[in-house]
Amino acid sequence: MIASIVTSGAGAVIAIMAYWLSHRGEVHRSIEKERINWVNSQLKDLYGPLLVLAETNERAWKEYRKEYFPHRGSPQNPLADSVSTRWHVWVKTVFAPRAQQIRDIVTARGDLIIEKEMPAVVLDFCAHAASYDALLADWDTIAVNDSTLIRHPGSSFLSYVRESYTYLKDEQEELLKLSRA
């Protein structure tokens, strides 16, 4: 009789341990899957589009500047009318729309930012993009040499986006390796 009690008790303990281990494995796989989904969303919905738009704008700017705008005008040395007209076209059709797309993506998907707080360089870029709204609204009545009130943050924005994208791609690769193991 004691043998049957020990046998059934051992069977119950084994069943409980098997259930607990199985449940623990499922919880771990679920957490891992959620982390993969989160990183995928960060890449697909925020950093991927930001990288494409920021890289596109940067390349367009470099080529434009190399070709048409090698020396920035200043109040003492204003731009020639032909250069200013071309600048207006590029701002209205290339630079402002991309900046506004970037701002819209950050506004819509800022919850996917890696950091706990919105990085200052991202806020600086969004402020620059917002200044295009006022510039373009009054574009036909302002002096041809006027530009945005809030300057572009420069290479630090593109560097931030590149580094964040690379960090997430590395994390995604590592998570996928772990999930296949």
mmCIF file with all atom_site columns, C-alpha atoms in Angstrom:
data_model
loop_
_atom_site.group_PDB
_atom_site.id
_atom_site.type_symbol
_atom_site.label_atom_id
_atom_site.label_alt_id
_atom_site.label_comp_id
_atom_site.label_asym_id
_atom_site.label_entity_id
_atom_site.label_seq_id
_atom_site.pdbx_PDB_ins_code
_atom_site.Cartn_x
_atom_site.Cartn_y
_atom_site.Cartn_z
_atom_site.occupancy
_atom_site.B_iso_or_equiv
_atom_site.pdbx_formal_charge
_atom_site.auth_seq_id
_atom_site.auth_comp_id
_atom_site.auth_asym_id
_atom_site.auth_atom_id
_atom_site.pdbx_PDB_model_num
ATOM 1   C CA . MET A 1 1   ? 0.000  0.000  0.000   1.00 0.00 ? 1   MET A CA 1
ATOM 2   C CA . ILE A 1 2   ? 2.841  2.408  0.839   1.00 0.00 ? 2   ILE A CA 1
ATOM 3   C CA . ALA A 1 3   ? 4.461  1.506  -2.459  1.00 0.00 ? 3   ALA A CA 1
ATOM 4   C CA . SER A 1 4   ? 1.307  2.453  -4.367  1.00 0.00 ? 4   SER A CA 1
ATOM 5   C CA . ILE A 1 5   ? 1.023  5.769  -2.477  1.00 0.00 ? 5   ILE A CA 1
ATOM 6   C CA . VAL A 1 6   ? 4.696  6.554  -3.200  1.00 0.00 ? 6   VAL A CA 1
ATOM 7   C CA . THR A 1 7   ? 4.257  5.551  -6.832  1.00 0.00 ? 7   THR A CA 1
ATOM 8   C CA . SER A 1 8   ? 1.149  7.686  -7.325  1.00 0.00 ? 8   SER A CA 1
ATOM 9   C CA . GLY A 1 9   ? 2.721  10.577 -5.365  1.00 0.00 ? 9   GLY A CA 1
ATOM 10  C CA . ALA A 1 10  ? 5.841  10.385 -7.520  1.00 0.00 ? 10  ALA A CA 1
ATOM 11  C CA . GLY A 1 11  ? 3.650  10.282 -10.641 1.00 0.00 ? 11  GLY A CA 1
ATOM 12  C CA . ALA A 1 12  ? 1.776  13.370 -9.461  1.00 0.00 ? 12  ALA A CA 1
ATOM 13  C CA . VAL A 1 13  ? 5.036  15.204 -8.689  1.00 0.00 ? 13  VAL A CA 1
ATOM 14  C CA . ILE A 1 14  ? 6.414  14.282 -12.119 1.00 0.00 ? 14  ILE A CA 1
ATOM 15  C CA . ALA A 1 15  ? 3.198  15.439 -13.820 1.00 0.00 ? 15  ALA A CA 1
ATOM 16  C CA . ILE A 1 16  ? 3.242  18.748 -11.920 1.00 0.00 ? 16  ILE A CA 1
ATOM 17  C CA . MET A 1 17  ? 6.923  19.297 -12.739 1.00 0.00 ? 17  MET A CA 1
ATOM 18  C CA . ALA A 1 18  ? 6.336  18.460 -16.411 1.00 0.00 ? 18  ALA A CA 1
ATOM 19  C CA . TYR A 1 19  ? 3.400  20.902 -16.531 1.00 0.00 ? 19  TYR A CA 1
ATOM 20  C CA . TRP A 1 20  ? 5.402  23.611 -14.741 1.00 0.00 ? 20  TRP A CA 1
ATOM 21  C CA . LEU A 1 21  ? 8.408  23.196 -17.058 1.00 0.00 ? 21  LEU A CA 1
ATOM 22  C CA . SER A 1 22  ? 6.162  23.201 -20.115 1.00 0.00 ? 22  SER A CA 1
ATOM 23  C CA . HIS A 1 23  ? 4.325  26.299 -18.897 1.00 0.00 ? 23  HIS A CA 1
ATOM 24  C CA . ARG A 1 24  ? 7.611  28.048 -18.113 1.00 0.00 ? 24  ARG A CA 1
ATOM 25  C CA . GLY A 1 25  ? 8.903  27.238 -21.611 1.00 0.00 ? 25  GLY A CA 1
ATOM 26  C CA . GLU A 1 26  ? 5.704  28.598 -23.170 1.00 0.00 ? 26  GLU A CA 1
ATOM 27  C CA . VAL A 1 27  ? 5.956  31.815 -21.155 1.00 0.00 ? 27  VAL A CA 1
ATOM 28  C CA . HIS A 1 28  ? 9.595  32.205 -22.229 1.00 0.00 ? 28  HIS A CA 1
ATOM 29  C CA . ARG A 1 29  ? 8.720  31.582 -25.910 1.00 0.00 ? 29  ARG A CA 1
ATOM 30  C CA . SER A 1 30  ? 5.827  34.030 -25.674 1.00 0.00 ? 30  SER A CA 1
ATOM 31  C CA . ILE A 1 31  ? 8.054  36.747 -24.189 1.00 0.00 ? 31  ILE A CA 1
ATOM 32  C CA . GLU A 1 32  ? 10.693 36.058 -26.841 1.00 0.00 ? 32  GLU A CA 1
ATOM 33  C CA . LYS A 1 33  ? 8.067  36.254 -29.606 1.00 0.00 ? 33  LYS A CA 1
ATOM 34  C CA . GLU A 1 34  ? 6.729  39.546 -28.239 1.00 0.00 ? 34  GLU A CA 1
ATOM 35  C CA . ARG A 1 35  ? 10.249 40.987 -28.150 1.00 0.00 ? 35  ARG A CA 1
ATOM 36  C CA . ILE A 1 36  ? 10.838 39.934 -31.761 1.00 0.00 ? 36  ILE A CA 1
ATOM 37  C CA . ASN A 1 37  ? 7.501  41.492 -32.768 1.00 0.00 ? 37  ASN A CA 1
ATOM 38  C CA . TRP A 1 38  ? 8.398  44.727 -30.945 1.00 0.00 ? 38  TRP A CA 1
ATOM 39  C CA . VAL A 1 39  ? 11.802 45.012 -32.626 1.00 0.00 ? 39  VAL A CA 1
ATOM 40  C CA . ASN A 1 40  ? 10.251 44.172 -36.001 1.00 0.00 ? 40  ASN A CA 1
ATOM 41  C CA . SER A 1 41  ? 7.698  46.933 -35.478 1.00 0.00 ? 41  SER A CA 1
ATOM 42  C CA . GLN A 1 42  ? 10.399 49.417 -34.482 1.00 0.00 ? 42  GLN A CA 1
ATOM 43  C CA . LEU A 1 43  ? 12.234 48.625 -37.721 1.00 0.00 ? 43  LEU A CA 1
ATOM 44  C CA . LYS A 1 44  ? 9.214  48.422 -40.026 1.00 0.00 ? 44  LYS A CA 1
ATOM 45  C CA . ASP A 1 45  ? 7.124  51.274 -38.676 1.00 0.00 ? 45  ASP A CA 1
ATOM 46  C CA . LEU A 1 46  ? 9.707  53.786 -37.458 1.00 0.00 ? 46  LEU A CA 1
ATOM 47  C CA . TYR A 1 47  ? 13.427 53.371 -38.013 1.00 0.00 ? 47  TYR A CA 1
ATOM 48  C CA . GLY A 1 48  ? 13.239 51.762 -41.473 1.00 0.00 ? 48  GLY A CA 1
ATOM 49  C CA . PRO A 1 49  ? 11.106 54.534 -43.005 1.00 0.00 ? 49  PRO A CA 1
ATOM 50  C CA . LEU A 1 50  ? 13.104 57.199 -41.135 1.00 0.00 ? 50  LEU A CA 1
ATOM 51  C CA . LEU A 1 51  ? 16.351 55.801 -42.488 1.00 0.00 ? 51  LEU A CA 1
ATOM 52  C CA . VAL A 1 52  ? 15.132 55.702 -46.085 1.00 0.00 ? 52  VAL A CA 1
ATOM 53  C CA . LEU A 1 53  ? 13.725 59.238 -45.947 1.00 0.00 ? 53  LEU A CA 1
ATOM 54  C CA . ALA A 1 54  ? 16.689 60.715 -44.065 1.00 0.00 ? 54  ALA A CA 1
ATOM 55  C CA . GLU A 1 55  ? 19.217 59.031 -46.381 1.00 0.00 ? 55  GLU A CA 1
ATOM 56  C CA . THR A 1 56  ? 17.252 60.152 -49.440 1.00 0.00 ? 56  THR A CA 1
ATOM 57  C CA . ASN A 1 57  ? 17.119 63.737 -48.204 1.00 0.00 ? 57  ASN A CA 1
ATOM 58  C CA . GLU A 1 58  ? 20.808 63.701 -47.288 1.00 0.00 ? 58  GLU A CA 1
ATOM 59  C CA . ARG A 1 59  ? 21.866 62.393 -50.695 1.00 0.00 ? 59  ARG A CA 1
ATOM 60  C CA . ALA A 1 60  ? 19.610 64.867 -52.490 1.00 0.00 ? 60  ALA A CA 1
ATOM 61  C CA . TRP A 1 61  ? 21.012 67.713 -50.376 1.00 0.00 ? 61  TRP A CA 1
ATOM 62  C CA . LYS A 1 62  ? 24.629 66.725 -51.034 1.00 0.00 ? 62  LYS A CA 1
ATOM 63  C CA . GLU A 1 63  ? 24.081 66.497 -54.779 1.00 0.00 ? 63  GLU A CA 1
ATOM 64  C CA . TYR A 1 64  ? 22.064 69.704 -54.882 1.00 0.00 ? 64  TYR A CA 1
ATOM 65  C CA . ARG A 1 65  ? 24.670 71.574 -52.899 1.00 0.00 ? 65  ARG A CA 1
ATOM 66  C CA . LYS A 1 66  ? 27.527 70.187 -54.986 1.00 0.00 ? 66  LYS A CA 1
ATOM 67  C CA . GLU A 1 67  ? 25.797 71.074 -58.251 1.00 0.00 ? 67  GLU A CA 1
ATOM 68  C CA . TYR A 1 68  ? 23.910 74.296 -57.568 1.00 0.00 ? 68  TYR A CA 1
ATOM 69  C CA . PHE A 1 69  ? 24.772 75.736 -54.218 1.00 0.00 ? 69  PHE A CA 1
ATOM 70  C CA . PRO A 1 70  ? 28.488 75.434 -53.501 1.00 0.00 ? 70  PRO A CA 1
ATOM 71  C CA . HIS A 1 71  ? 28.596 78.688 -51.506 1.00 0.00 ? 71  HIS A CA 1
ATOM 72  C CA . ARG A 1 72  ? 25.676 79.546 -49.233 1.00 0.00 ? 72  ARG A CA 1
ATOM 73  C CA . GLY A 1 73  ? 24.385 83.057 -49.642 1.00 0.00 ? 73  GLY A CA 1
ATOM 74  C CA . SER A 1 74  ? 24.366 85.513 -46.796 1.00 0.00 ? 74  SER A CA 1
ATOM 75  C CA . PRO A 1 75  ? 22.710 88.890 -46.245 1.00 0.00 ? 75  PRO A CA 1
ATOM 76  C CA . GLN A 1 76  ? 25.922 90.536 -47.469 1.00 0.00 ? 76  GLN A CA 1
ATOM 77  C CA . ASN A 1 77  ? 26.117 88.170 -50.434 1.00 0.00 ? 77  ASN A CA 1
ATOM 78  C CA . PRO A 1 78  ? 22.567 87.184 -51.423 1.00 0.00 ? 78  PRO A CA 1
ATOM 79  C CA . LEU A 1 79  ? 21.838 84.370 -53.816 1.00 0.00 ? 79  LEU A CA 1
ATOM 80  C CA . ALA A 1 80  ? 21.356 85.137 -57.481 1.00 0.00 ? 80  ALA A CA 1
ATOM 81  C CA . ASP A 1 81  ? 17.713 85.036 -58.578 1.00 0.00 ? 81  ASP A CA 1
ATOM 82  C CA . SER A 1 82  ? 18.255 81.902 -60.711 1.00 0.00 ? 82  SER A CA 1
ATOM 83  C CA . VAL A 1 83  ? 19.823 80.078 -57.755 1.00 0.00 ? 83  VAL A CA 1
ATOM 84  C CA . SER A 1 84  ? 17.052 81.277 -55.413 1.00 0.00 ? 84  SER A CA 1
ATOM 85  C CA . THR A 1 85  ? 14.354 80.138 -57.814 1.00 0.00 ? 85  THR A CA 1
ATOM 86  C CA . ARG A 1 86  ? 15.945 76.702 -58.086 1.00 0.00 ? 86  ARG A CA 1
ATOM 87  C CA . TRP A 1 87  ? 16.276 76.599 -54.278 1.00 0.00 ? 87  TRP A CA 1
ATOM 88  C CA . HIS A 1 88  ? 12.550 77.326 -53.933 1.00 0.00 ? 88  HIS A CA 1
ATOM 89  C CA . VAL A 1 89  ? 11.720 74.459 -56.280 1.00 0.00 ? 89  VAL A CA 1
ATOM 90  C CA . TRP A 1 90  ? 13.944 72.012 -54.408 1.00 0.00 ? 90  TRP A CA 1
ATOM 91  C CA . VAL A 1 91  ? 12.633 73.056 -51.002 1.00 0.00 ? 91  VAL A CA 1
ATOM 92  C CA . LYS A 1 92  ? 8.999  72.787 -52.122 1.00 0.00 ? 92  LYS A CA 1
ATOM 93  C CA . THR A 1 93  ? 9.370  69.482 -53.976 1.00 0.00 ? 93  THR A CA 1
ATOM 94  C CA . VAL A 1 94  ? 12.207 67.606 -52.259 1.00 0.00 ? 94  VAL A CA 1
ATOM 95  C CA . PHE A 1 95  ? 13.428 68.863 -48.886 1.00 0.00 ? 95  PHE A CA 1
ATOM 96  C CA . ALA A 1 96  ? 10.228 70.072 -47.206 1.00 0.00 ? 96  ALA A CA 1
ATOM 97  C CA . PRO A 1 97  ? 8.052  67.086 -48.191 1.00 0.00 ? 97  PRO A CA 1
ATOM 98  C CA . ARG A 1 98  ? 10.649 64.561 -46.923 1.00 0.00 ? 98  ARG A CA 1
ATOM 99  C CA . ALA A 1 99  ? 11.127 66.500 -43.691 1.00 0.00 ? 99  ALA A CA 1
ATOM 100 C CA . GLN A 1 100 ? 7.379  66.618 -43.175 1.00 0.00 ? 100 GLN A CA 1
ATOM 101 C CA . GLN A 1 101 ? 7.089  62.874 -43.877 1.00 0.00 ? 101 GLN A CA 1
ATOM 102 C CA . ILE A 1 102 ? 9.771  62.216 -41.273 1.00 0.00 ? 102 ILE A CA 1
ATOM 103 C CA . ARG A 1 103 ? 7.977  64.435 -38.758 1.00 0.00 ? 103 ARG A CA 1
ATOM 104 C CA . ASP A 1 104 ? 4.680  62.651 -39.473 1.00 0.00 ? 104 ASP A CA 1
ATOM 105 C CA . ILE A 1 105 ? 6.259  59.230 -38.922 1.00 0.00 ? 105 ILE A CA 1
ATOM 106 C CA . VAL A 1 106 ? 7.834  60.356 -35.636 1.00 0.00 ? 106 VAL A CA 1
ATOM 107 C CA . THR A 1 107 ? 4.533  61.864 -34.534 1.00 0.00 ? 107 THR A CA 1
ATOM 108 C CA . ALA A 1 108 ? 2.561  58.740 -35.409 1.00 0.00 ? 108 ALA A CA 1
ATOM 109 C CA . ARG A 1 109 ? 5.056  56.135 -34.190 1.00 0.00 ? 109 ARG A CA 1
ATOM 110 C CA . GLY A 1 110 ? 7.139  57.910 -31.570 1.00 0.00 ? 110 GLY A CA 1
ATOM 111 C CA . ASP A 1 111 ? 6.129  55.202 -29.103 1.00 0.00 ? 111 ASP A CA 1
ATOM 112 C CA . LEU A 1 112 ? 8.621  52.949 -30.896 1.00 0.00 ? 112 LEU A CA 1
ATOM 113 C CA . ILE A 1 113 ? 11.630 55.151 -30.102 1.00 0.00 ? 113 ILE A CA 1
ATOM 114 C CA . ILE A 1 114 ? 14.380 53.067 -28.480 1.00 0.00 ? 114 ILE A CA 1
ATOM 115 C CA . GLU A 1 115 ? 15.089 55.527 -25.680 1.00 0.00 ? 115 GLU A CA 1
ATOM 116 C CA . LYS A 1 116 ? 12.838 56.209 -22.694 1.00 0.00 ? 116 LYS A CA 1
ATOM 117 C CA . GLU A 1 117 ? 12.573 59.864 -23.718 1.00 0.00 ? 117 GLU A CA 1
ATOM 118 C CA . MET A 1 118 ? 12.386 61.430 -27.147 1.00 0.00 ? 118 MET A CA 1
ATOM 119 C CA . PRO A 1 119 ? 15.961 62.219 -28.231 1.00 0.00 ? 119 PRO A CA 1
ATOM 120 C CA . ALA A 1 120 ? 16.723 65.937 -28.560 1.00 0.00 ? 120 ALA A CA 1
ATOM 121 C CA . VAL A 1 121 ? 18.030 65.482 -32.103 1.00 0.00 ? 121 VAL A CA 1
ATOM 122 C CA . VAL A 1 122 ? 14.672 64.006 -33.165 1.00 0.00 ? 122 VAL A CA 1
ATOM 123 C CA . LEU A 1 123 ? 12.808 66.923 -31.585 1.00 0.00 ? 123 LEU A CA 1
ATOM 124 C CA . ASP A 1 124 ? 15.206 69.351 -33.273 1.00 0.00 ? 124 ASP A CA 1
ATOM 125 C CA . PHE A 1 125 ? 14.520 67.744 -36.634 1.00 0.00 ? 125 PHE A CA 1
ATOM 126 C CA . CYS A 1 126 ? 10.750 67.842 -36.078 1.00 0.00 ? 126 CYS A CA 1
ATOM 127 C CA . ALA A 1 127 ? 10.962 71.537 -35.143 1.00 0.00 ? 127 ALA A CA 1
ATOM 128 C CA . HIS A 1 128 ? 12.937 72.149 -38.348 1.00 0.00 ? 128 HIS A CA 1
ATOM 129 C CA . ALA A 1 129 ? 10.258 70.301 -40.347 1.00 0.00 ? 129 ALA A CA 1
ATOM 130 C CA . ALA A 1 130 ? 7.536  72.364 -38.659 1.00 0.00 ? 130 ALA A CA 1
ATOM 131 C CA . SER A 1 131 ? 9.297  75.562 -39.656 1.00 0.00 ? 131 SER A CA 1
ATOM 132 C CA . TYR A 1 132 ? 8.833  74.528 -43.284 1.00 0.00 ? 132 TYR A CA 1
ATOM 133 C CA . ASP A 1 133 ? 5.067  74.836 -42.740 1.00 0.00 ? 133 ASP A CA 1
ATOM 134 C CA . ALA A 1 134 ? 5.357  78.566 -42.060 1.00 0.00 ? 134 ALA A CA 1
ATOM 135 C CA . LEU A 1 135 ? 7.976  79.066 -44.742 1.00 0.00 ? 135 LEU A CA 1
ATOM 136 C CA . LEU A 1 136 ? 5.904  77.364 -47.430 1.00 0.00 ? 136 LEU A CA 1
ATOM 137 C CA . ALA A 1 137 ? 2.684  79.074 -46.362 1.00 0.00 ? 137 ALA A CA 1
ATOM 138 C CA . ASP A 1 138 ? 4.263  82.460 -47.034 1.00 0.00 ? 138 ASP A CA 1
ATOM 139 C CA . TRP A 1 139 ? 6.777  81.377 -49.668 1.00 0.00 ? 139 TRP A CA 1
ATOM 140 C CA . ASP A 1 140 ? 5.549  83.666 -52.453 1.00 0.00 ? 140 ASP A CA 1
ATOM 141 C CA . THR A 1 141 ? 5.686  86.836 -50.370 1.00 0.00 ? 141 THR A CA 1
ATOM 142 C CA . ILE A 1 142 ? 9.022  86.460 -48.577 1.00 0.00 ? 142 ILE A CA 1
ATOM 143 C CA . ALA A 1 143 ? 12.445 87.396 -49.843 1.00 0.00 ? 143 ALA A CA 1
ATOM 144 C CA . VAL A 1 144 ? 13.886 84.749 -52.126 1.00 0.00 ? 144 VAL A CA 1
ATOM 145 C CA . ASN A 1 145 ? 16.871 84.224 -49.823 1.00 0.00 ? 145 ASN A CA 1
ATOM 146 C CA . ASP A 1 146 ? 14.855 83.481 -46.681 1.00 0.00 ? 146 ASP A CA 1
ATOM 147 C CA . SER A 1 147 ? 15.088 79.986 -45.315 1.00 0.00 ? 147 SER A CA 1
ATOM 148 C CA . THR A 1 148 ? 13.667 78.050 -42.394 1.00 0.00 ? 148 THR A CA 1
ATOM 149 C CA . LEU A 1 149 ? 13.681 79.726 -39.016 1.00 0.00 ? 149 LEU A CA 1
ATOM 150 C CA . ILE A 1 150 ? 14.805 76.531 -37.279 1.00 0.00 ? 150 ILE A CA 1
ATOM 151 C CA . ARG A 1 151 ? 17.908 75.039 -38.839 1.00 0.00 ? 151 ARG A CA 1
ATOM 152 C CA . HIS A 1 152 ? 18.317 71.382 -39.731 1.00 0.00 ? 152 HIS A CA 1
ATOM 153 C CA . PRO A 1 153 ? 20.213 69.561 -36.932 1.00 0.00 ? 153 PRO A CA 1
ATOM 154 C CA . GLY A 1 154 ? 22.820 68.472 -39.452 1.00 0.00 ? 154 GLY A CA 1
ATOM 155 C CA . SER A 1 155 ? 24.492 65.093 -39.619 1.00 0.00 ? 155 SER A CA 1
ATOM 156 C CA . SER A 1 156 ? 23.576 64.238 -36.012 1.00 0.00 ? 156 SER A CA 1
ATOM 157 C CA . PHE A 1 157 ? 20.001 63.356 -37.038 1.00 0.00 ? 157 PHE A CA 1
ATOM 158 C CA . LEU A 1 158 ? 21.063 60.981 -39.789 1.00 0.00 ? 158 LEU A CA 1
ATOM 159 C CA . SER A 1 159 ? 23.723 59.486 -37.491 1.00 0.00 ? 159 SER A CA 1
ATOM 160 C CA . TYR A 1 160 ? 21.096 58.873 -34.816 1.00 0.00 ? 160 TYR A CA 1
ATOM 161 C CA . VAL A 1 161 ? 18.760 57.155 -37.279 1.00 0.00 ? 161 VAL A CA 1
ATOM 162 C CA . ARG A 1 162 ? 21.560 55.036 -38.798 1.00 0.00 ? 162 ARG A CA 1
ATOM 163 C CA . GLU A 1 163 ? 22.883 53.940 -35.395 1.00 0.00 ? 163 GLU A CA 1
ATOM 164 C CA . SER A 1 164 ? 19.411 53.115 -34.086 1.00 0.00 ? 164 SER A CA 1
ATOM 165 C CA . TYR A 1 165 ? 18.539 51.141 -37.199 1.00 0.00 ? 165 TYR A CA 1
ATOM 166 C CA . THR A 1 166 ? 21.809 49.184 -37.018 1.00 0.00 ? 166 THR A CA 1
ATOM 167 C CA . TYR A 1 167 ? 21.324 48.519 -33.301 1.00 0.00 ? 167 TYR A CA 1
ATOM 168 C CA . LEU A 1 168 ? 17.824 47.147 -33.930 1.00 0.00 ? 168 LEU A CA 1
ATOM 169 C CA . LYS A 1 169 ? 18.928 45.043 -36.912 1.00 0.00 ? 169 LYS A CA 1
ATOM 170 C CA . ASP A 1 170 ? 21.631 43.477 -34.721 1.00 0.00 ? 170 ASP A CA 1
ATOM 171 C CA . GLU A 1 171 ? 19.103 42.843 -31.954 1.00 0.00 ? 171 GLU A CA 1
ATOM 172 C CA . GLN A 1 172 ? 16.630 41.378 -34.450 1.00 0.00 ? 172 GLN A CA 1
ATOM 173 C CA . GLU A 1 173 ? 19.282 39.012 -35.802 1.00 0.00 ? 173 GLU A CA 1
ATOM 174 C CA . GLU A 1 174 ? 20.234 37.897 -32.286 1.00 0.00 ? 174 GLU A CA 1
ATOM 175 C CA . LEU A 1 175 ? 16.608 37.330 -31.269 1.00 0.00 ? 175 LEU A CA 1
ATOM 176 C CA . LEU A 1 176 ? 15.927 35.324 -34.405 1.00 0.00 ? 176 LEU A CA 1
ATOM 177 C CA . LYS A 1 177 ? 19.003 33.147 -33.753 1.00 0.00 ? 177 LYS A CA 1
ATOM 178 C CA . LEU A 1 178 ? 17.811 32.508 -30.192 1.00 0.00 ? 178 LEU A CA 1
ATOM 179 C CA . SER A 1 179 ? 14.311 31.629 -31.348 1.00 0.00 ? 179 SER A CA 1
ATOM 180 C CA . ARG A 1 180 ? 15.676 29.031 -33.801 1.00 0.00 ? 180 ARG A CA 1
ATOM 181 C CA . ALA A 1 181 ? 17.860 27.368 -31.175 1.00 0.00 ? 181 ALA A CA 1
#
